[in-house]
Structures are given as structure tokens and as C-alpha cells.
């Protein structure tokens, strides 16, 4: 039986990310799980206009998207609880920089995407920042046969509906392949 | 050790969706995993301009986002392999309509979001359609204590890097909570 939930976003789970910016001359990291894929080399971030991070993105037109692992769940959640306005989060992680020089990245995260801001879409309470990925950094030990293996990355998945974090499970099939075999019709 | 991957999107895993539209008077469903959350009631779809579906979205300014379960993996992959131009996909699922009347939804999917197009962002090869959710429908049996339980939904997660589908794993923590306890510093 179907029930109506109203205007409820159920596009979950989403990968939990740590977004890195340079704000007032210091690296800052905030937890963002409302993200999106725009095209092969572009991502979007939904950022409440109140975030400290937005200042850094607007000033430098750069940011990083870092994928923390389940081992970093406490640090990751902490960065979503405390604003850079009231806490210097620099010491929580080891920072490195890439070619853009103003997009701090987290050494402990297995994946880091260094982004150049290309568009901002204005929503009533949010800035949607769209960034083009200029370089992606990956820990060699999360690769399998040259591809990033998310079973090794062990990302933290976010669900808003019950405000919870989840693990990834097992690989269940090949895309553009498993549907070639007969499927059942209702 | 960090290795450089170039301009590589690693924002995964993403929920696999079936996007419903009315094209040439018939319901059509296509598999889309390059999606995003814009704000609490808005989602984005990255659609290659070649998709049959884009015609329907442009004509009616409506679409649906349906969340298939792992049990529907073959049907879901099939809808990404075959275009509505060459196959009538109407018979694969049982269709129902909501208040918008032009956004067909899939009865077999536990979650259905009925969307009104509010903005289109133009990328070189893609249309990014941004839709406001006007109503969300949910199977009563995937709720736990009134919230959608993704352990019961069993969504299909997509990773482009190895072109594969994954299951969701277990719930590992409460958001805006687990980070309140002491985290380790490097």
C-alpha cells in the first residue's frame, strides 16, 4: 500500500563528503551529503547560506570534495556539528594542496577532488555550487585493477529520513550488462 | 600513497533511479544514477541530450524519480540499455499517476517522487533538469517508526568507476550525534 509523504526528498543514500575551503587564510572542512553529479567532470554541493565555507568558495572560486571512510565517522560527523566560525578545524586532519593552491584537501581521505567553481545556482536558503573537477587524487591502496574500488574506500552513506549513516554493502552486478539477460515482467 | 587520476568523478555510490516521463503519449522509464539533491524538496537529473526522456520532460515540464530495489536489478539495468525510441517499456512495470497527471510512476518501486520541472541547466552534452518534488509516495512496508528505512527499501547503488551496482550495508551511526563523542586527532 502506498502512503503519501508530502514534498519529501527520498533520494538516498548519498555519499558523505568533507568539503575543503580556504577561509580567512586557513583550511576549513565541513560535512556535506547533499551533493550531485552534473556531468562527467562536474559536481554540485548544496550549501546552506549560513555556512562559513560559502565565504571561502565565493572568495577563491575553488573547493575540494573529500570522501571520508567509515573509520573517520566521528571526525566527519564532528565537522557537521561545529562551524568554522567557532572552531578552527585545521588540526583534525592533515592538509595537502594541489594545483589550484586554494583548495585544501584531506590526506586521510582516500579520494580527493580538487574543484574550480563554474556556476552558482541560487535557491531561497541555499547556494548550489557547481564545480569542475580539475584533478582527482586517490590512495593507491583503494584501487583494484586500476579502478577505484568503493569496497576498499568504505564511504559513509547518508540518509536524511532517519538522520543516519550507513555502510556500503556488496557488489551485486555489472551495469549495462546484468539487464541483458531476461527480466521478469509483471 | 596518492596517485593522480585526472579529472575523474568519484562522487559515488549514487542511488540508481528510474525516471518516468510521458513521451508521445506513453509512459517511458530510463535508468539514471547521475542525480543530485538541490534543496530539501528539489532534485537534479543529469540527462544526456540524446535521451528519449528529455523530450517528455521538455513537453510536460514534469517527471518522476522512482527508487527500484535490488530485486529489480535486471529490469532497472534493462531500462538503461534500451531507449524508448526503439522499445516500448510500458509493459515492464505497473504505472500509476499522481496529482500532476503527466508524471508516470512505478508501482513496484517502494519510493516515487513526483516532480515539477523548475529549472534546466545547460551543459555541453547534458541537460540538468531540476525538479521540485510535489508529492512523494512510499510503500508502507518500508517505513520504520514513520521514517523511510533504506534497509527495507534496499536501493541499488551505482558506481561509475567499475561500472557496477552495489547494495546498501548496515546502519553505522546517528548523524549530528556520533561526532559529539571524542574523536581522535592525527
GROMACS .gro file of N, CA and C in nm, chain A residues 3 26 28 43 49 70 88 103 116 143 146 156 166:
model
   39
    3UNK      N    1   0.162   0.518   0.068
    3UNK     CA    2   0.121   0.631   0.153
    3UNK      C    3   0.187   0.758   0.098
   26UNK      N    4   4.281   3.015   0.637
   26UNK     CA    5   4.301   2.882   0.698
   26UNK      C    6   4.215   2.777   0.630
   28UNK      N    7   3.945   2.494   0.602
   28UNK     CA    8   3.825   2.462   0.679
   28UNK      C    9   3.755   2.344   0.612
   43UNK      N   10   3.057   1.847  -1.027
   43UNK     CA   11   2.975   1.807  -0.912
   43UNK      C   12   2.905   1.930  -0.854
   49UNK      N   13   2.311   2.885   0.313
   49UNK     CA   14   2.377   3.015   0.300
   49UNK      C   15   2.449   3.056   0.430
   70UNK      N   16   3.447   0.501   0.665
   70UNK     CA   17   3.372   0.472   0.788
   70UNK      C   18   3.461   0.481   0.913
   88UNK      N   19   3.849   2.620   1.501
   88UNK     CA   20   3.950   2.601   1.397
   88UNK      C   21   3.965   2.450   1.377
  103UNK      N   22   4.252   2.515  -0.257
  103UNK     CA   23   4.153   2.413  -0.224
  103UNK      C   24   4.219   2.307  -0.134
  116UNK      N   25   3.715   2.366  -0.935
  116UNK     CA   26   3.707   2.508  -0.972
  116UNK      C   27   3.558   2.541  -0.983
  143UNK      N   28   4.257   0.110  -0.502
  143UNK     CA   29   4.234   0.073  -0.642
  143UNK      C   30   4.237  -0.079  -0.660
  146UNK      N   31   4.319  -0.092  -1.143
  146UNK     CA   32   4.322   0.044  -1.197
  146UNK      C   33   4.198   0.128  -1.171
  156UNK      N   34   3.109   0.668   0.373
  156UNK     CA   35   2.999   0.682   0.470
  156UNK      C   36   2.877   0.730   0.392
  166UNK      N   37   2.527   0.501   0.694
  166UNK     CA   38   2.524   0.361   0.656
  166UNK      C   39   2.656   0.323   0.589
   0.00000   0.00000   0.00000
